[in-house]
Coordinates of C-alpha atoms in Angstrom, one line a residue:
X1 CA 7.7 -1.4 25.2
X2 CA 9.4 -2.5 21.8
X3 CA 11.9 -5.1 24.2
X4 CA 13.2 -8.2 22.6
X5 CA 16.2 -10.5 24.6
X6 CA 18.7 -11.1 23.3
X7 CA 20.3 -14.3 22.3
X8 CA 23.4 -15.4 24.5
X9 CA 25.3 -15.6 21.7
X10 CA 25.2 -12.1 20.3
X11 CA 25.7 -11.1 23.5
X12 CA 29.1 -12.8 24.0
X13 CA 30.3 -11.8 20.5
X14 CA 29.3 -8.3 21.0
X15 CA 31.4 -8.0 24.2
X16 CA 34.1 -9.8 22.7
X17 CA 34.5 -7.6 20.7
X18 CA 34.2 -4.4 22.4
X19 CA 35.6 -5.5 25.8
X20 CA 39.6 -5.2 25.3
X21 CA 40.4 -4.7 28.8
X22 CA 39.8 -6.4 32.0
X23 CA 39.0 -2.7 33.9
X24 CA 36.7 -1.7 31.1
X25 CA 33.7 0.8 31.9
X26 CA 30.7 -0.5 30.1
X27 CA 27.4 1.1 29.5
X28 CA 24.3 -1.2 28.8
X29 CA 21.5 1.4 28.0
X30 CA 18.0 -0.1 28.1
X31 CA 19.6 -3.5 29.5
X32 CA 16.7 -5.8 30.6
X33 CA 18.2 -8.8 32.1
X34 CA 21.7 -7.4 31.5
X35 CA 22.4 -9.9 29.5
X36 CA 25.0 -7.3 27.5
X37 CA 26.8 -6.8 31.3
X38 CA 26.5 -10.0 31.9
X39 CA 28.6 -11.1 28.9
X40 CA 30.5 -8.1 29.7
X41 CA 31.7 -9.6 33.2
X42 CA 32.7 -12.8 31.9
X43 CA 35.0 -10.8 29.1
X44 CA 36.7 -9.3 31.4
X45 CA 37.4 -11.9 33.5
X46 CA 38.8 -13.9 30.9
X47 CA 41.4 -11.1 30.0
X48 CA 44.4 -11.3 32.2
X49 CA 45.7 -8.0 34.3
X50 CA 48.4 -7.1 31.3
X51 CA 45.4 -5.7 29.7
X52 CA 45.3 -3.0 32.4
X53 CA 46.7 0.3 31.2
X54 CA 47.2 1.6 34.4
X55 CA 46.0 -0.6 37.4
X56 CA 46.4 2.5 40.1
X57 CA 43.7 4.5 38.6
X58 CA 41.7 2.1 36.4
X59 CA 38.6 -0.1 38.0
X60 CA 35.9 -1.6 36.0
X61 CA 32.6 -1.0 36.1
X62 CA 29.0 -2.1 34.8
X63 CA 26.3 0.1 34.5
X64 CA 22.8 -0.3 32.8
X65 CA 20.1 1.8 32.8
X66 CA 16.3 0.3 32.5
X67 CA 13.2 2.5 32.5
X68 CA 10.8 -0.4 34.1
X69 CA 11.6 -0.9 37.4
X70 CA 10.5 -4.5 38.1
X71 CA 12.9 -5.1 35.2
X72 CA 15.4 -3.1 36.7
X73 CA 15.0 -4.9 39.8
X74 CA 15.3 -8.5 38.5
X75 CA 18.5 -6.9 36.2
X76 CA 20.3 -5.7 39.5
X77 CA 19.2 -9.4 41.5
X78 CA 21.2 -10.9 38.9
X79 CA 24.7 -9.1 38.6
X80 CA 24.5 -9.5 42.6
X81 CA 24.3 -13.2 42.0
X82 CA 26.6 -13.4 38.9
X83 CA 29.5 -11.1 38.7
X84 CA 31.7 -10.2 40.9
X85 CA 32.9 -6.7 39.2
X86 CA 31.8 -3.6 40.5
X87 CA 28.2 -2.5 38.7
X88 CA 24.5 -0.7 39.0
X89 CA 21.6 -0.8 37.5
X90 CA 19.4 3.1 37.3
X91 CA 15.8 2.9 37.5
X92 CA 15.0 5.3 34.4
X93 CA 14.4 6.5 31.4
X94 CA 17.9 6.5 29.4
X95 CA 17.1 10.1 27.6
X96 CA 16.9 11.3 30.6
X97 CA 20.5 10.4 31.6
X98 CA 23.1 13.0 30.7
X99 CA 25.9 12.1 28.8
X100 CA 29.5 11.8 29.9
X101 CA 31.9 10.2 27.6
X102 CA 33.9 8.1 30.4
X103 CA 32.5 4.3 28.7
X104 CA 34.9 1.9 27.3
X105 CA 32.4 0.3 25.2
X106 CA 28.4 0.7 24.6
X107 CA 26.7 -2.0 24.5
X108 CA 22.7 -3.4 23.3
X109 CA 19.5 -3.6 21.9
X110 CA 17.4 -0.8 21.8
X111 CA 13.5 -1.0 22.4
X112 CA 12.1 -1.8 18.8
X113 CA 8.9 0.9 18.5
X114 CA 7.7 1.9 15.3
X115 CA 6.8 5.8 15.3
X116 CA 3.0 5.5 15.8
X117 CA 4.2 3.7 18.8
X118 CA 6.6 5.9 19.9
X119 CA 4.8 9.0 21.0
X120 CA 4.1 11.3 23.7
X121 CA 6.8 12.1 26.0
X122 CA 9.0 9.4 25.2
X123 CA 8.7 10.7 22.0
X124 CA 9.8 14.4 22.9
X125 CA 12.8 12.7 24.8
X126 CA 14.0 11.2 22.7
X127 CA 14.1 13.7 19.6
X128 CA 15.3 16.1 21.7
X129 CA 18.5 14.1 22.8
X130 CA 19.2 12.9 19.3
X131 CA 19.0 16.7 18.4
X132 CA 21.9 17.3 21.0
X133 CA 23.8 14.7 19.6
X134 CA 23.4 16.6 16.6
X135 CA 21.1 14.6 14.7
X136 CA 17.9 16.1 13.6
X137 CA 14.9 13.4 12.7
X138 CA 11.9 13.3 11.4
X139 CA 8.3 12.4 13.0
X140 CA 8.6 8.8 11.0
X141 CA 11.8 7.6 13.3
X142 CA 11.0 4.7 15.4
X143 CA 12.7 4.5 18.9
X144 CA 15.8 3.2 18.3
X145 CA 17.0 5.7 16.3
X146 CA 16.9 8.5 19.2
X147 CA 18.2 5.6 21.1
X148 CA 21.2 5.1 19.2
X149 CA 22.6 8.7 18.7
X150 CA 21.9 9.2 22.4
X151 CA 24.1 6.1 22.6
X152 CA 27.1 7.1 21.3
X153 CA 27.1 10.1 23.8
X154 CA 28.6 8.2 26.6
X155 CA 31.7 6.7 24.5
X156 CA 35.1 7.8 25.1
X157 CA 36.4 8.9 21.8
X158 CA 38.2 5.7 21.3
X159 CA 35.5 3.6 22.6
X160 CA 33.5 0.9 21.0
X161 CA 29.5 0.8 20.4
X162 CA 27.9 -2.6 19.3
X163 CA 24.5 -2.8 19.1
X164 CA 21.5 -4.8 17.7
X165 CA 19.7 -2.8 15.6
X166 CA 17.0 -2.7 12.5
X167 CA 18.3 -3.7 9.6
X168 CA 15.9 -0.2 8.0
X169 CA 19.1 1.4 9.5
X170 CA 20.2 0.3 5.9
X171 CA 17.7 1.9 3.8
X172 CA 14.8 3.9 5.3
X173 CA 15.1 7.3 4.7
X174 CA 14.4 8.6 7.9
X175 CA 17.4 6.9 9.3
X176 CA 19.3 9.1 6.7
X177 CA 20.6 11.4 9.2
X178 CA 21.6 8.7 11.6
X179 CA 23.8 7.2 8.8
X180 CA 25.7 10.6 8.0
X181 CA 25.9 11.0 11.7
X182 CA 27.7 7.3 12.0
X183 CA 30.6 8.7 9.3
X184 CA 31.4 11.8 10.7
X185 CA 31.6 10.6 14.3
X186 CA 33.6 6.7 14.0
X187 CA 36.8 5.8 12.3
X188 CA 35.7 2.3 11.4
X189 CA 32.3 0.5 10.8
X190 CA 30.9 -2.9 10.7
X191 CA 27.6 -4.2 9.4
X192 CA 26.6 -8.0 10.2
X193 CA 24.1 -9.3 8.3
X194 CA 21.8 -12.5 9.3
X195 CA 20.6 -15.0 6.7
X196 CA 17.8 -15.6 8.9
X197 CA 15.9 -13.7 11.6
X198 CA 17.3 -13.4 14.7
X199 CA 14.4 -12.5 17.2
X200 CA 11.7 -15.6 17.1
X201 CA 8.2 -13.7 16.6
X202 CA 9.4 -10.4 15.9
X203 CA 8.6 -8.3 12.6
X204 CA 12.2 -6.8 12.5
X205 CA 15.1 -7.9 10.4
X206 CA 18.3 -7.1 12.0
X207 CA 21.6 -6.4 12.0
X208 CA 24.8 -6.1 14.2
X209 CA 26.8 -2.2 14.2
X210 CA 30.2 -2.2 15.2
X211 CA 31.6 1.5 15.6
X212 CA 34.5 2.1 17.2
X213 CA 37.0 5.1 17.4
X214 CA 36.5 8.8 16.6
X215 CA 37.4 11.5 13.4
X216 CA 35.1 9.8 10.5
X217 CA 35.4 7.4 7.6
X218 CA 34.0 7.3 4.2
X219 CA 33.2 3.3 4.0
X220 CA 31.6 0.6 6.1
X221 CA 32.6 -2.8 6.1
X222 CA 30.0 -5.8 5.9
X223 CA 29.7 -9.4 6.4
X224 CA 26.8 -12.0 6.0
X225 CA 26.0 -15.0 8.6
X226 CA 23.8 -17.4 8.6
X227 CA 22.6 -17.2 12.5
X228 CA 23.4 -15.8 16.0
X229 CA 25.3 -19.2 16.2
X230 CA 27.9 -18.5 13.6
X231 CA 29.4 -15.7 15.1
X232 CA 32.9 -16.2 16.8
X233 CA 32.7 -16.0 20.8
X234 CA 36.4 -14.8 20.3
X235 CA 35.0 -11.1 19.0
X236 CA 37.0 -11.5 16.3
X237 CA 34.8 -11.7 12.4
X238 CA 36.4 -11.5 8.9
X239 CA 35.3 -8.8 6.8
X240 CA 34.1 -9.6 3.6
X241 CA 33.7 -6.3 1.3
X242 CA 33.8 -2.8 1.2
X243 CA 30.7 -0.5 0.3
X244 CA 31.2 3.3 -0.3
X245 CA 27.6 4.8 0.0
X246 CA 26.8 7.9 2.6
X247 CA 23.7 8.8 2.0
X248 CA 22.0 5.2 1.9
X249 CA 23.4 2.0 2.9
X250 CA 21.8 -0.5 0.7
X251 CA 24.9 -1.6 -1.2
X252 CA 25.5 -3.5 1.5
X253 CA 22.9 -5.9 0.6
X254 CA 24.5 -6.9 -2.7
X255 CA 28.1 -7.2 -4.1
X256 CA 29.3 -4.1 -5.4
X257 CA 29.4 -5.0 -9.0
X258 CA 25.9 -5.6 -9.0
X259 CA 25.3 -2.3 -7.4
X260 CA 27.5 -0.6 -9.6
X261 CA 25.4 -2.3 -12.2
X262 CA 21.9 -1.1 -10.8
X263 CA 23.0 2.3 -9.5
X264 CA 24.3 2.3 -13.7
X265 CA 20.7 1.7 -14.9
X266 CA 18.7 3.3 -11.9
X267 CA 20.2 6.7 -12.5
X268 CA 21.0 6.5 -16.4
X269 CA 19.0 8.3 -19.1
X270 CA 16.1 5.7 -19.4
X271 CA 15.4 6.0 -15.3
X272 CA 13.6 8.3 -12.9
X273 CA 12.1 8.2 -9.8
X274 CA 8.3 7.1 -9.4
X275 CA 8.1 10.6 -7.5
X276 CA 8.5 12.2 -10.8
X277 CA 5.4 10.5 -12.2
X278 CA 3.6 11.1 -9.1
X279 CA 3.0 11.8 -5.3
X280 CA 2.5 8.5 -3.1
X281 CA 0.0 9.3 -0.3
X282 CA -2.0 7.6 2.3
X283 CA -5.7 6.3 2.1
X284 CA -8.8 7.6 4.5
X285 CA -8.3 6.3 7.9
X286 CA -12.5 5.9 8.5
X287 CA -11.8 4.6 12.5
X288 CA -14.2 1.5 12.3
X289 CA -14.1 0.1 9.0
X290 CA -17.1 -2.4 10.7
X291 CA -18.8 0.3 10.4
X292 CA -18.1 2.9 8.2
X293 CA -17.5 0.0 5.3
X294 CA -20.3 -1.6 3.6
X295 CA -21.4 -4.5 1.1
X296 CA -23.9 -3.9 -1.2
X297 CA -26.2 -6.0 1.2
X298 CA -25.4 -4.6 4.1
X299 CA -26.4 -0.7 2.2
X300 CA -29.5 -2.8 1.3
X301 CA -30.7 -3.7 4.1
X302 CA -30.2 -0.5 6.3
X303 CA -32.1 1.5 3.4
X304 CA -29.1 3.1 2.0
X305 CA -28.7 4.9 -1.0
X306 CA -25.8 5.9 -3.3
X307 CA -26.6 9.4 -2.2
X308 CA -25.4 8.2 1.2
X309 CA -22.3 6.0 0.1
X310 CA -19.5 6.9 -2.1
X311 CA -17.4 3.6 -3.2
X312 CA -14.1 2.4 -2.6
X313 CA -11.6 0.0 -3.5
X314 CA -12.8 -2.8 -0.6
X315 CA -10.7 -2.6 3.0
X316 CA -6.7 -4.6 1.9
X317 CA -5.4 -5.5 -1.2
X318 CA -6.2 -9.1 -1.9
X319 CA -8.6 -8.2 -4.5
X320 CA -5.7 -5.7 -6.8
X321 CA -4.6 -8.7 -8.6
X322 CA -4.9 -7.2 -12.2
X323 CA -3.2 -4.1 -13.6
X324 CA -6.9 -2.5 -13.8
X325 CA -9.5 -2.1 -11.0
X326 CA -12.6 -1.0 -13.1
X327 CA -16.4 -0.5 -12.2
X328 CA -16.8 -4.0 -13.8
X329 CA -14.7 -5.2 -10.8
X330 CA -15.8 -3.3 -8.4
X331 CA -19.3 -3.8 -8.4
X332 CA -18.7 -7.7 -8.3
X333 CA -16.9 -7.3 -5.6
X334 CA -19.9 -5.1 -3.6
X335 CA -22.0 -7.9 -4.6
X336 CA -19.9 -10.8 -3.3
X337 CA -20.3 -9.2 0.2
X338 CA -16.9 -7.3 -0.6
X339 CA -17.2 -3.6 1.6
X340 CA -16.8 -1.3 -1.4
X341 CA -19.1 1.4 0.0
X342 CA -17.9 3.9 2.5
X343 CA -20.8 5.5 4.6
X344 CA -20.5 9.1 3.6
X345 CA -24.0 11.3 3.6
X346 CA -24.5 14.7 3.0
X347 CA -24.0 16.9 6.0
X348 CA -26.5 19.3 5.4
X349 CA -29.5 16.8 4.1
X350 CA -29.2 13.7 5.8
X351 CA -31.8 11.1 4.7
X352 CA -33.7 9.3 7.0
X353 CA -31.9 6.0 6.6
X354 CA -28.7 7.9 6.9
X355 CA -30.1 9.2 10.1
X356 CA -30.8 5.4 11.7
X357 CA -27.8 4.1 10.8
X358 CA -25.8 7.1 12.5
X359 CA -27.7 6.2 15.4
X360 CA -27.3 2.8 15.3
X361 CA -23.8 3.4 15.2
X362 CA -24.5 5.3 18.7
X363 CA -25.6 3.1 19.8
X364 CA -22.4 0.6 18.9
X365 CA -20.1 3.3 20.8
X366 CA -18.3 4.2 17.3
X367 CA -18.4 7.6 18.1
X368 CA -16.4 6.8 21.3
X369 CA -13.8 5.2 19.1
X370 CA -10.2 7.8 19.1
X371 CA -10.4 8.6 15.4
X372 CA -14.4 9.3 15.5
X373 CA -13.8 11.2 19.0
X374 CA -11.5 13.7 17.6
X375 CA -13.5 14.6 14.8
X376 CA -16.9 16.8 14.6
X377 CA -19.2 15.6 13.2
X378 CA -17.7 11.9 14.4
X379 CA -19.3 10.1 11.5
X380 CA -17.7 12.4 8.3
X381 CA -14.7 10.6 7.6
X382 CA -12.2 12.8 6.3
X383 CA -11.4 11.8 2.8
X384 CA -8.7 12.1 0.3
X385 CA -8.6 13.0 -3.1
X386 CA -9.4 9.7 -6.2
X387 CA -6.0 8.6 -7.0
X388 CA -4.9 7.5 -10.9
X389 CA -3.6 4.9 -9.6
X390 CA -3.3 2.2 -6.3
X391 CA -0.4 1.1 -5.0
X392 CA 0.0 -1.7 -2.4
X393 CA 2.2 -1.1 0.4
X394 CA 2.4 -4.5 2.0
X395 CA 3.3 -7.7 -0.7
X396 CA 4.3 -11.0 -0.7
X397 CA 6.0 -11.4 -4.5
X398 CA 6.0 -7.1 -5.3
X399 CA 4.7 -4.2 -4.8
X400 CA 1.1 -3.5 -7.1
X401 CA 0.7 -1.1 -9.4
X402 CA -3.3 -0.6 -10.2
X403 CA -5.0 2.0 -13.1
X404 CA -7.9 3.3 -11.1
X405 CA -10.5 3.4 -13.6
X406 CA -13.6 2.9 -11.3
X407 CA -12.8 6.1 -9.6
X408 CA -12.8 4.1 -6.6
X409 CA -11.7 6.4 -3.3
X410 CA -8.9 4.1 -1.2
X411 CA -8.4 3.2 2.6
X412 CA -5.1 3.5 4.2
X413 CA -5.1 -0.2 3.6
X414 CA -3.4 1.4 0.3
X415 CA -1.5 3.6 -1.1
X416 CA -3.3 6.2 -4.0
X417 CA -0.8 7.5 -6.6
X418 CA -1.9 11.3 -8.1
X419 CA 0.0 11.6 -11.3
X420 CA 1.5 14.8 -12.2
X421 CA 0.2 17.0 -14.8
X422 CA 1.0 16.4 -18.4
X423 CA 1.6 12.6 -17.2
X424 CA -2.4 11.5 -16.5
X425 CA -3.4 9.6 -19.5
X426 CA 0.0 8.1 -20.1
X427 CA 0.5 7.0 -16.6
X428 CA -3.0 5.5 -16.2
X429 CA -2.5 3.9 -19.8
X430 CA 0.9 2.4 -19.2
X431 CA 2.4 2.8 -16.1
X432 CA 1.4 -0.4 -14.0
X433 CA 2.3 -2.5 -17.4
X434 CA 6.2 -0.5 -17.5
X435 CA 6.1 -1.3 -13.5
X436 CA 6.7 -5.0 -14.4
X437 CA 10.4 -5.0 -15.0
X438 CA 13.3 -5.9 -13.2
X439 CA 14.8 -3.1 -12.5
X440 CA 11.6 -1.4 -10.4
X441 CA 11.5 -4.7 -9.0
X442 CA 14.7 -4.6 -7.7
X443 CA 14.4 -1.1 -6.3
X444 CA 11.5 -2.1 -4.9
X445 CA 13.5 -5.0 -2.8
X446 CA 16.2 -1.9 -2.2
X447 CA 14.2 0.7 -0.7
X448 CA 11.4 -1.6 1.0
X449 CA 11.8 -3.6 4.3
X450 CA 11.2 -7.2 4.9
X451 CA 8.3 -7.2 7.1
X452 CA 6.7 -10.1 9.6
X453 CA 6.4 -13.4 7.5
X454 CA 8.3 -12.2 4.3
X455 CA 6.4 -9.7 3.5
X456 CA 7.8 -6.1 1.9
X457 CA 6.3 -3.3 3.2
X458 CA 6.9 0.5 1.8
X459 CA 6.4 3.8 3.0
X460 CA 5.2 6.6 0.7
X461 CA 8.4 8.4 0.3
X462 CA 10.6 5.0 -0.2
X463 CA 7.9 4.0 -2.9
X464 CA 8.5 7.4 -4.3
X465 CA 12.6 6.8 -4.7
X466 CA 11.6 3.3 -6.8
X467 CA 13.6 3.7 -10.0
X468 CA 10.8 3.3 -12.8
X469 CA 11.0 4.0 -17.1
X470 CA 11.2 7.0 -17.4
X471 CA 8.1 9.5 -19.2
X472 CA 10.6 9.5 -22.5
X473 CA 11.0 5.7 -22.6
X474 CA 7.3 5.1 -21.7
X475 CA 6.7 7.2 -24.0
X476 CA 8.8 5.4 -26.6
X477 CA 7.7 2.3 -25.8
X478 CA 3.7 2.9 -25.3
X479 CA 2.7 1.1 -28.2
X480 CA 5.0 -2.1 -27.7
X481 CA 3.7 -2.2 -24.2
X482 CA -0.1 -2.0 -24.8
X483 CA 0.7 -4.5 -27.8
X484 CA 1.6 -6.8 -25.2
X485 CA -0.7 -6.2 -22.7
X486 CA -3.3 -9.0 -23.1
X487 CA 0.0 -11.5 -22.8
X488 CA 1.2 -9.9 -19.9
X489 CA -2.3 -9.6 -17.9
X490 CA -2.5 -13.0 -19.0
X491 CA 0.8 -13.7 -16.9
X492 CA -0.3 -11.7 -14.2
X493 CA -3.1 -13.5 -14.0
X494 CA -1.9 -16.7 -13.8
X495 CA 0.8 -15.9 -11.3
X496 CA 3.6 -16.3 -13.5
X497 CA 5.6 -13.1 -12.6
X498 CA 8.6 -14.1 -14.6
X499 CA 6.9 -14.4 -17.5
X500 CA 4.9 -11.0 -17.6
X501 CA 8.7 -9.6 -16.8
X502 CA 10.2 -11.2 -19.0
X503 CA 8.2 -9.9 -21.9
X504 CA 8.0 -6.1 -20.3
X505 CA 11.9 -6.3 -19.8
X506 CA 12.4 -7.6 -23.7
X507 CA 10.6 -4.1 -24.7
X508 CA 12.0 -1.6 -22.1
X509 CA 15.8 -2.9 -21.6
X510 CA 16.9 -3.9 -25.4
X511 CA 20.5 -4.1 -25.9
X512 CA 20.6 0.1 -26.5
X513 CA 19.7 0.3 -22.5
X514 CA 21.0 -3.0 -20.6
X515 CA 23.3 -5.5 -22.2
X516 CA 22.1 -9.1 -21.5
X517 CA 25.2 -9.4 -19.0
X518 CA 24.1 -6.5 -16.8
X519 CA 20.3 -7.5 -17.1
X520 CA 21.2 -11.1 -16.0
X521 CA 23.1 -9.6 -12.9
X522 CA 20.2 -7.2 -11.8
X523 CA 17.7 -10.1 -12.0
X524 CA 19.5 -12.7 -10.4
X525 CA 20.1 -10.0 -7.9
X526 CA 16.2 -9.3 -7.8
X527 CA 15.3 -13.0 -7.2
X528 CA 18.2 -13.3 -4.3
X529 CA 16.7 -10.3 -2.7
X530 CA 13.3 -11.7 -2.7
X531 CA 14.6 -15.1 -1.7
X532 CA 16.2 -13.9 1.6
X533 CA 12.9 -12.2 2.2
X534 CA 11.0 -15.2 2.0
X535 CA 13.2 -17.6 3.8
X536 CA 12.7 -14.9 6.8
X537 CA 9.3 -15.0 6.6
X538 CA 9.8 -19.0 6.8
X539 CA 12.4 -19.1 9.7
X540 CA 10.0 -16.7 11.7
X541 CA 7.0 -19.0 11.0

C-alpha cells in the first residue's frame, strides 16, 4: 500500500508549523497511526486561548481519513487514548471524500506507489480527482501525485499544507503539472531537503513542502538538513536561497550560480537534448526471462538452432562496461553461460526442437505467467526494433552509453536508443565517446532520481531531456574524439571515470565554449551531486 511512518520528529515540526491556533481544523489524509493528528493535538495545546480568533464560534477538530480499516481502527484507539480535542478517523478511500475547504492546515505522508503499482481503480480515482483540482497527469504519475492535488482541496484559502513527499517532485517530468499547479494556487513555498534518507529501507528520497496561503508566487524557497533530527520542534526554519524555476524544480538542488552556470552551457549553441539525436525506448518484456533467455549451452542441449533464437544483449547491464558491445563480446558472453539468446521460432515452421521446448515450457506453467497469458501465441514475445545504441537506466557512477554493433535486440533491463536519420553513422561512431563529459554527466544527476542504495535511475523521456554535444560540435570534434578513443576506453576500462572525462571535456569544452571557472563549477557540482547520492545509498544500507 506504498505506507511509510513517519518519524516523530517530522511530525512535530510539520504541525509546528502549520498549527497557529489552538481551535485549528486539521486534516490528516491517509493518516495511519495519526501520528500527523497526534502532533497536531499536542500543538494546539501548547498554544494558549489568545490564539483563538473568535472562541464563540471556533472549536478544533482532528480528522484523518485511512482506506484500511484495521489501520483505521488502531488510528481512532489511539486519539481516544491520547488527545483530548474533539477528532475522527473515516474508514475510506481519501479520493473518495469530497472536498470542502473548511481545514486550517493539511497535514502528511502520502502512500508512496510507483505507477505500475498504482492501477486499477485506485488508479481511476485518483486521476480523476487530481483532474478536478485541475491538474491533468499522465499514466507515469505514482500515487502521491493525485494525492497531493486532492490534498490541497480541503484548505481554506489561507491554510497551510505540509507534507512528506518524493523528492521526483523536483524533477520528473510527470510531476510537471503538479509543480505549475503549486505556483498558481499558494503564495509562498518551502522545499526541505535531507542530507540523508529519511525513511529506513525505503527506495524514495524525500523532501518536506510547505505551502501556505492562496493567489500564486513565482519562486520557492529551499533549505538543506542533515536529518529529521535537525529540524526545529518550534515550526520555525531559516530559509536559505531563492530559486526561480516553474516548469522544473531542480535548481533547488544546487546554488543558483551554479545553475545559472549549467542552464548557460545546457541551452547554449554547443548543447541539445539527447532527444534530438534520438528516441529512448523500452526493451522486450519476454515474461520469464528463465525461460525465454538462453546460454549457448542451454540452446545446445535442448537442440536449438539459430533459426530458433535471435540474440540479445544478456538479461541487466553488468556486462555494458565498454563504449562498444560487439559480436566479439557477445558471443563470449553466450559462451560463459551469459543468456544472450532469446527463444524466438518461426510461427509458421516450427522445428521439432522448437516444438519440445514450447512444451516443456507447458509443462513449467510459463504460459500461465500474466505477460505469456495475454498474449496469443503465449510463447512469441513481442519484440522491439535493434537499437544503435544501449542505454542503461539504472547506474551506480552514470548512466551508459553503448554503440550496438552486434545487432544485439535488448530486454527492458535496458534502454535501446534509435538514432534519427542523417545522425546513424555519426551517433554510433561517436556518441557514447562525446557522452563522457561533465556537462551530460551533470544533467544526468539533474534529470535522474536517486534510487534504493545510491543508485540513479532514468526514465525514457528524462534521459531524452540530458543536455549532450550537440550534432555541429560532434561533428567538429569527431576526429579529436576517435583520436582519443583508445585513451579514453582505456580509462573506461580501468574504472577511472575522471580521467576518460577529463580528456573528452579537454576536446568538447575549450576555452571558446566553457571558461575553466565555469567548467570547475559544473564539475564540482557533478561530483557533489553524485556524492549525496551515494552517501543515501550508504545511510539506507
Amino acid at each position: 500500500m506504498g505506507a511509510y511512518y513517519t518519524p516523530e520528529a517530522v511530525c512535530r515540526f510539520l504541525a509546528a508549523w502549520g498549527v497557529d491556533r489552538s481551535d485549528a481544523k486539521v486534516l490528516e489524509p491517509s493518516c495511519g497511526d495519526a501520528s500527523f493528528l497526534v502532533a497536531a493535538a499536542e500543538r494546539m495545546d501548547s498554544l494558549s486561548p489568545e490564539n483563538l480568533f473568535d472562541q464563540n464560534e471556533s472549536r478544533a477538530e482532528l480528522i484523518g481519513v485511512e482506506i484500511d480499516k484495521e489501520t483505521a481502527d488502531s488510528a481512532a484507539n489511539r486519539l481516544n487514548r491520547t488527545v483530548t480535542t474533539e477528532h475522527s478517523i473515516l474508514t475510506g478511500d481519501f479520493f473518495d471524500q469530497h472536498p470542502s475547504q473548511i481545514f486550517d492546515a493539511v497535514l502528511g505522508n502520502p502512500p508512496f506507489v510507483r505507477y505500475h503499482g498504482f492501477a486499477g481503480s485506485a488508479r481511476t480515482n485518483g486521476l480523476r480527482a487530481a483532474l478536478a483540482g485541475g491538474v491533468n497527469l499522465n499514466g507515469l504519475a505514482s500515487s502521491w501525485a493525485p494525492f497531493l492535488v486532492h490534498a490541497c482541496g480541503f484548505l481554506k484559502p489561507q491554510g497551510k499544507l505540509g507534507m512528506v513527499l518524493p523528492a521526483e517532485l523536483l524533477t520528473v517530468h510527470y510531476a510537471s503539472p503538479i509543480r505549475t499547479f503549486l505556483l498558481k494556487r499558494f503564495a509562498k513555498l518551502k522545499i526541505i531537503l535531507f542530507e540523508r534518507l529519511l525513511f529506513e529501507g525505503a527506495q524514495e528520497d524525500v523532501i518536506l513542502l510547505l505551502a501556505e496561503g492562496t493567489g500564486g508566487c513565482d519562486h520557492i524557497n529551499v533549505v538543506q538538513v542533515s536529518d529529521a533530527n535537525d529540524l526545529p520542534p518550534d515550526g520555525h526554519i531559516r530559509v536559505d536561497a531563492k530559486h526561480l524555476e516553474s516548469d522544473k524544480w531542480t535548481a533547488t538542488l544546487v546554488n543558483p550560480n551554479t545553475w545559472e552556470t549549467f542552464r548557460n552551457v545546457a541551452e547554449g549553441n554547443a548543447s541539445e537534448p539527447l532527444g534530438d539525436w534520438g528516441e529512448v525506448y523500452l526493451g522486450a518484456v519476454t515474461g520469464c526471462n528463465k525461460f525465454f533467455c538462453l546460454s549457448t549451452a542451454e540452446a545446445d542441449a535442448a537442440g536449438l538452432s539459430e533459426e530458433d533464437l535471435i540474440p540479445i544483449s544478456p538479461p541487466g547491464s553488468r556486462h555494458l562496461r565498454e563504449l562498444v558491445f560487439g559480436e566479439p563480446c557477445w558471443r563470449g558472453l553466450c559462451d560463459d553461460g551469459k543468456r544472450g539468446w532469446l527463444f524466438y521460432p518461426d510461427g509458421e515452421l516450427l522445428s521439432r526442437a522448437a516444438r519440445a521446448y514450447i512444451k516443456s515450457g507447458e509443462q513449467q506453467k510459463v504460459q500461465d505467467g500474466y505477460k505469456c497469458r495475454h498474449r496469443n501465441p503465449w510463447w512469441r514475445v513481442p519484440t522491439v526494433d535493434v537499437p544503435d545504441l544501449f542505454l542503461t537506466y539504472m547506474a551506480h557512477d552514470r548512466p551508459r552509453l553503448v554503440t550496438n554493433t552486434a545487432r544485439a535486440h535488448h530486454l527492458n533491463s535496458l534502454y535501446g536508443i534509435r538514432l534519427h536519420h542523417g545522425r546513424k553513422q555519426l551517433g554510433r561512431e561517436v556518441l557514447p565517446l562525446a557522452s563522457l563529459n561533465t556537462v551530460t554527466l551533470l544533467g544526468a544527476e539533474f534529470h535522474g532520481r536517486a534510487y534504493g542504495g545510491g543508485m540513479l535511475k532514468l526514465e525514457p523521456r528524462e534521459s531524452e531531456c540530458i543536455p549532450f554535444p550537440n550534432l555541429r560540435r560532434v561533428q567538429d570534434c569527431r576526429d579529436d574524439l576517435l583520436a582519443k578513443r583508445p585513451q579514453v576506453a582505456n580509462a573506461v576500462g580501468r574504472g577511472d571515470l575522471a580521467k576518460a572525462v577529463a580528456v573528452v571535456d579537454s576536446i568538447l569544452w575549450n576555452e571558446d565554449y566553457l571558461s575553466a571557472s565555469a567548467h570547475g563549477i559544473l564539475k564540482d557540482a557533478r561530483q557533489m551531486m553524485f556524492d549525496r547520492r551515494i552517501e543515501r545509498g550508504r545511510s539506507r544500507d
